[in-house]
mmCIF file of C-alpha atoms in Angstrom:
data_model
loop_
_atom_site.group_PDB
_atom_site.id
_atom_site.type_symbol
_atom_site.label_atom_id
_atom_site.label_comp_id
_atom_site.label_asym_id
_atom_site.label_seq_id
_atom_site.Cartn_x
_atom_site.Cartn_y
_atom_site.Cartn_z
ATOM 1 C CA MET R 1 97.507 105.882 110.633
ATOM 2 C CA PRO R 2 97.154 106.580 106.647
ATOM 3 C CA PHE R 3 94.180 105.311 105.255
ATOM 4 C CA ASN R 4 96.475 103.622 102.429
ATOM 5 C CA GLU R 5 98.665 102.026 104.814
ATOM 6 C CA LEU R 6 97.841 98.264 104.904
ATOM 7 C CA ILE R 7 98.253 96.318 108.064
ATOM 8 C CA THR R 8 100.989 93.700 108.503
ATOM 9 C CA PRO R 9 101.279 90.725 110.641
ATOM 10 C CA ALA R 10 104.342 92.105 111.987
ATOM 11 C CA ARG R 11 102.848 95.749 113.270
ATOM 12 C CA CYS R 12 99.136 94.704 114.435
ATOM 13 C CA ALA R 13 97.488 92.930 117.298
ATOM 14 C CA LEU R 14 94.062 91.744 117.667
ATOM 15 C CA ALA R 15 91.831 92.060 120.533
ATOM 16 C CA LEU R 16 88.505 90.332 121.058
ATOM 17 C CA VAL R 17 85.927 91.477 123.305
ATOM 18 C CA ASP R 18 83.070 90.050 125.030
ATOM 19 C CA PHE R 19 82.229 87.399 122.266
ATOM 20 C CA GLN R 20 79.659 85.582 125.183
ATOM 21 C CA PRO R 21 76.550 83.983 125.391
ATOM 22 C CA ALA R 22 74.768 87.273 127.134
ATOM 23 C CA MET R 23 76.251 89.675 124.783
ATOM 24 C CA PHE R 24 75.105 87.512 121.962
ATOM 25 C CA GLN R 25 71.753 87.140 122.997
ATOM 26 C CA GLY R 26 71.381 91.257 123.284
ATOM 27 C CA VAL R 27 72.712 91.692 119.504
ATOM 28 C CA GLN R 28 69.714 92.540 116.675
ATOM 29 C CA SER R 29 72.332 94.366 114.620
ATOM 30 C CA HIS R 30 73.682 91.515 112.482
ATOM 31 C CA ASP R 31 72.739 87.931 112.365
ATOM 32 C CA ARG R 32 74.529 86.468 115.231
ATOM 33 C CA LYS R 33 75.962 83.180 113.425
ATOM 34 C CA LEU R 34 77.446 85.692 110.964
ATOM 35 C CA ILE R 35 79.323 87.678 113.943
ATOM 36 C CA MET R 36 80.186 84.037 115.542
ATOM 37 C CA ASP R 37 82.330 83.099 111.920
ATOM 38 C CA ASN R 38 83.657 86.492 111.612
ATOM 39 C CA ALA R 39 85.185 86.213 115.148
ATOM 40 C CA ARG R 40 86.444 83.005 114.099
ATOM 41 C CA ILE R 41 87.753 84.042 111.124
ATOM 42 C CA LEU R 42 89.717 86.931 113.165
ATOM 43 C CA ALA R 43 91.094 84.504 115.671
ATOM 44 C CA ARG R 44 92.000 81.853 113.097
ATOM 45 C CA ALA R 45 93.914 84.484 110.981
ATOM 46 C CA ALA R 46 95.781 85.860 113.775
ATOM 47 C CA ARG R 47 97.014 82.605 114.759
ATOM 48 C CA LEU R 48 97.960 81.609 111.037
ATOM 49 C CA PHE R 49 100.104 84.746 111.101
ATOM 50 C CA ASP R 50 100.893 85.329 114.650
ATOM 51 C CA VAL R 51 99.648 88.123 115.344
ATOM 52 C CA PRO R 52 99.500 88.759 119.043
ATOM 53 C CA VAL R 53 96.016 88.303 120.567
ATOM 54 C CA VAL R 54 94.177 89.868 123.721
ATOM 55 C CA LEU R 55 91.345 88.180 124.610
ATOM 56 C CA THR R 56 88.980 89.501 127.122
ATOM 57 C CA THR R 57 85.497 88.986 128.914
ATOM 58 C CA VAL R 58 82.779 90.903 131.504
ATOM 59 C CA ALA R 59 81.667 89.120 134.457
ATOM 60 C CA LYS R 60 82.177 85.927 132.957
ATOM 61 C CA ASP R 61 80.959 83.927 136.490
ATOM 62 C CA SER R 62 78.366 86.244 137.579
ATOM 63 C CA PHE R 63 76.352 87.171 134.384
ATOM 64 C CA SER R 64 77.901 86.701 130.720
ATOM 65 C CA GLY R 65 78.894 83.560 130.447
ATOM 66 C CA PRO R 66 82.320 82.008 128.842
ATOM 67 C CA PHE R 67 84.039 83.520 125.585
ATOM 68 C CA MET R 68 82.855 81.721 122.609
ATOM 69 C CA PRO R 69 84.966 78.405 123.046
ATOM 70 C CA GLU R 70 85.189 78.313 119.368
ATOM 71 C CA VAL R 71 88.044 80.617 119.707
ATOM 72 C CA THR R 72 89.215 79.993 123.268
ATOM 73 C CA ASP R 73 89.339 76.083 123.016
ATOM 74 C CA GLY R 74 89.318 76.102 118.697
ATOM 75 C CA VAL R 75 91.985 78.305 118.301
ATOM 76 C CA PHE R 76 93.657 79.132 121.561
ATOM 77 C CA PRO R 77 93.493 76.622 123.796
ATOM 78 C CA GLY R 78 95.195 77.478 127.361
ATOM 79 C CA HIS R 79 95.278 81.376 126.218
ATOM 80 C CA PRO R 80 94.853 83.762 129.065
ATOM 81 C CA VAL R 81 91.223 85.517 129.037
ATOM 82 C CA ILE R 82 91.160 88.496 130.858
ATOM 83 C CA ASP R 83 87.901 88.695 132.823
ATOM 84 C CA ARG R 84 86.885 92.140 134.135
ATOM 85 C CA THR R 85 84.438 93.979 135.714
ATOM 86 C CA SER R 86 84.283 97.046 133.371
ATOM 87 C CA ILE R 87 82.300 97.947 130.792
ATOM 88 C CA ASN R 88 85.062 99.746 129.291
ATOM 89 C CA ALA R 89 88.053 97.086 128.978
ATOM 90 C CA TRP R 90 90.414 100.238 128.840
ATOM 91 C CA LEU R 91 89.931 100.602 132.749
ATOM 92 C CA ASN R 92 91.265 97.116 133.417
ATOM 93 C CA ASP R 93 94.628 96.908 134.240
ATOM 94 C CA ASP R 94 95.139 93.695 133.066
ATOM 95 C CA PHE R 95 93.465 94.599 129.586
ATOM 96 C CA ARG R 96 96.008 97.466 129.255
ATOM 97 C CA ARG R 97 99.207 95.626 130.243
ATOM 98 C CA ALA R 98 98.259 93.100 127.447
ATOM 99 C CA VAL R 99 98.051 95.125 125.130
ATOM 100 C CA ALA R 100 101.248 96.841 125.909
ATOM 101 C CA ALA R 101 102.964 93.463 126.173
ATOM 102 C CA THR R 102 101.623 92.799 122.305
ATOM 103 C CA GLY R 103 104.652 95.558 121.503
ATOM 104 C CA ARG R 104 102.495 96.819 118.829
ATOM 105 C CA ARG R 105 100.482 100.419 118.468
ATOM 106 C CA ARG R 106 98.358 99.397 115.689
ATOM 107 C CA ILE R 107 95.142 97.689 117.580
ATOM 108 C CA VAL R 108 92.328 95.564 115.226
ATOM 109 C CA ILE R 109 89.316 95.554 117.879
ATOM 110 C CA ALA R 110 86.102 93.611 117.866
ATOM 111 C CA GLY R 111 83.526 92.597 119.782
ATOM 112 C CA LEU R 112 79.908 92.761 121.602
ATOM 113 C CA TRP R 113 78.580 95.445 121.441
ATOM 114 C CA THR R 114 79.991 97.637 119.299
ATOM 115 C CA GLY R 115 78.438 100.889 121.206
ATOM 116 C CA ALA R 116 79.986 100.211 124.589
ATOM 117 C CA CYS R 117 82.728 96.988 124.827
ATOM 118 C CA VAL R 118 84.176 98.540 121.791
ATOM 119 C CA ASN R 119 83.550 101.918 121.404
ATOM 120 C CA PHE R 120 84.717 102.665 124.929
ATOM 121 C CA PRO R 121 88.579 101.212 124.729
ATOM 122 C CA THR R 122 88.676 102.180 121.021
ATOM 123 C CA LEU R 123 88.033 106.001 121.902
ATOM 124 C CA ASP R 124 90.536 105.690 124.906
ATOM 125 C CA MET R 125 93.318 103.572 123.053
ATOM 126 C CA LEU R 126 93.161 106.357 120.317
ATOM 127 C CA ARG R 127 93.567 109.020 122.883
ATOM 128 C CA GLU R 128 96.261 107.061 124.017
ATOM 129 C CA GLY R 129 98.110 107.219 120.643
ATOM 130 C CA TYR R 130 96.860 103.643 119.643
ATOM 131 C CA GLU R 131 96.258 103.313 115.786
ATOM 132 C CA VAL R 132 92.860 101.280 116.014
ATOM 133 C CA ILE R 133 91.273 99.211 113.296
ATOM 134 C CA VAL R 134 87.515 98.280 114.093
ATOM 135 C CA VAL R 135 86.500 94.950 112.278
ATOM 136 C CA THR R 136 82.561 95.695 111.614
ATOM 137 C CA ASP R 137 81.091 92.830 110.709
ATOM 138 C CA ALA R 138 82.470 90.837 113.600
ATOM 139 C CA CYS R 139 80.753 93.741 115.990
ATOM 140 C CA GLY R 140 76.873 93.740 116.695
ATOM 141 C CA ASP R 141 74.753 95.896 118.866
ATOM 142 C CA THR R 142 70.999 95.867 120.050
ATOM 143 C CA SER R 143 70.004 97.495 117.000
ATOM 144 C CA ALA R 144 71.360 98.471 113.555
ATOM 145 C CA GLU R 145 71.299 102.122 114.845
ATOM 146 C CA ALA R 146 73.380 101.581 117.865
ATOM 147 C CA HIS R 147 75.828 99.447 115.757
ATOM 148 C CA GLU R 148 76.402 102.498 112.622
ATOM 149 C CA ARG R 149 76.302 105.190 115.507
ATOM 150 C CA ALA R 150 79.150 103.521 117.160
ATOM 151 C CA VAL R 151 80.969 102.789 114.111
ATOM 152 C CA GLN R 152 80.364 106.518 112.809
ATOM 153 C CA ARG R 153 81.803 107.940 116.027
ATOM 154 C CA MET R 154 84.875 105.570 116.083
ATOM 155 C CA ILE R 155 85.583 106.503 112.806
ATOM 156 C CA GLN R 156 85.018 110.284 113.285
ATOM 157 C CA ALA R 157 87.476 109.990 116.450
ATOM 158 C CA GLY R 158 90.218 108.371 114.236
ATOM 159 C CA ALA R 159 89.585 104.579 113.632
ATOM 160 C CA ILE R 160 89.688 102.837 110.675
ATOM 161 C CA PRO R 161 87.144 100.704 109.637
ATOM 162 C CA MET R 162 87.667 96.797 107.984
ATOM 163 C CA THR R 163 86.047 93.511 107.516
ATOM 164 C CA ALA R 164 87.108 90.284 108.334
ATOM 165 C CA LEU R 165 87.731 89.393 105.276
ATOM 166 C CA GLN R 166 89.816 92.191 104.381
ATOM 167 C CA PHE R 167 91.836 91.641 107.640
ATOM 168 C CA VAL R 168 92.829 88.307 106.218
ATOM 169 C CA PHE R 169 93.604 89.460 102.519
ATOM 170 C CA GLU R 170 95.659 92.358 103.889
ATOM 171 C CA LEU R 171 97.628 89.812 105.686
ATOM 172 C CA GLN R 172 98.351 87.264 103.515
ATOM 173 C CA GLN R 173 98.782 90.253 100.255
ATOM 174 C CA ASP R 174 99.839 87.652 97.785
ATOM 175 C CA TRP R 175 98.774 84.291 96.858
ATOM 176 C CA ALA R 176 102.345 83.054 96.006
ATOM 177 C CA ARG R 177 103.011 83.376 99.937
ATOM 178 C CA SER R 178 102.955 79.299 100.146
ATOM 179 C CA GLY R 179 103.512 79.284 103.991
ATOM 180 C CA THR R 180 100.200 80.913 104.879
ATOM 181 C CA TYR R 181 98.288 80.230 101.457
ATOM 182 C CA GLU R 182 96.758 76.812 102.678
ATOM 183 C CA GLY R 183 96.046 78.010 105.848
ATOM 184 C CA VAL R 184 93.823 80.447 104.520
ATOM 185 C CA MET R 185 92.130 78.725 101.933
ATOM 186 C CA ASP R 186 90.911 76.617 104.985
ATOM 187 C CA ILE R 187 89.619 79.280 106.594
ATOM 188 C CA LEU R 188 87.928 80.338 103.249
ATOM 189 C CA ARG R 189 86.853 76.978 102.932
ATOM 190 C CA ASP R 190 85.246 76.576 106.507
ATOM 191 C CA LEU R 191 83.349 79.968 107.350
ATOM 192 C CA THR R 192 82.875 81.872 103.777
ATOM 193 C CA PRO R 193 80.405 81.576 101.043
ATOM 194 C CA TYR R 194 83.442 81.647 98.867
ATOM 195 C CA GLY R 195 84.558 78.076 100.048
ATOM 196 C CA ILE R 196 82.214 76.679 97.734
ATOM 197 C CA GLN R 197 84.227 78.047 94.952
ATOM 198 C CA VAL R 198 87.482 76.849 96.510
ATOM 199 C CA ARG R 199 85.954 73.233 96.645
ATOM 200 C CA PHE R 200 84.353 73.894 93.083
ATOM 201 C CA SER R 201 87.761 74.515 91.392
ATOM 202 C CA LYS R 202 89.503 71.601 93.379
ATOM 203 C CA TRP R 203 86.787 69.331 91.610
ATOM 204 C CA ALA R 204 86.828 70.992 88.563
ATOM 205 C CA LEU R 205 90.474 71.324 88.204
ATOM 206 C CA GLY R 206 91.761 68.953 90.511
ATOM 207 C CA GLU R 207 94.114 69.227 93.910
ATOM 208 C CA HIS R 208 96.721 71.416 92.070
ATOM 209 C CA ALA R 209 94.035 74.357 91.578
ATOM 210 C CA SER R 210 95.741 77.218 92.921
ATOM 211 C CA GLU R 211 95.439 81.187 92.837
ATOM 212 C CA ALA R 212 98.762 81.073 93.215
ATOM 213 C CA GLY R 213 99.235 79.643 89.713
#
């Protein structure tokens, strides 16, 4: 994928990997609440823009616990969650079939931990000819170095780094797109510091205040 080619709702899918209690416990590279918020940003944006989503867990019942309910219950109730034994999701037939079923060759991925459960399927998808974008601020690992080395390795292999808000803004593109404007603003209000500015602008300028003009 050219570095200057933006994502669009019609051409990408989102894979969220192993946002589970046991995995969060090991994260030392980032503030865990920030990762949770960024995962929610991705999920809510995907739902708003009708981006296909694949959710997966590892050893849900025997070790790691359920996928974070803020996503499964709060954003995608009833959506299937693929449980695996493999660290590498790409070794799981159901995961591979779910990715293929999206019909998209550009996969945006985030998860825990960066060096394993994100890195491994990313490298395999790149080898399979997928374009992979890694949302680095919605990933975490056991140390800052573990996270950074994994991100470097994925970039060197051909993946493209992105942040959670980049995902939102590239999907929106123009504040005049009224069909998704309020949904994007709701995400910003609920989950980002910019939400403070949004609330202030509504207070100061009235409910008509809008970036769309």
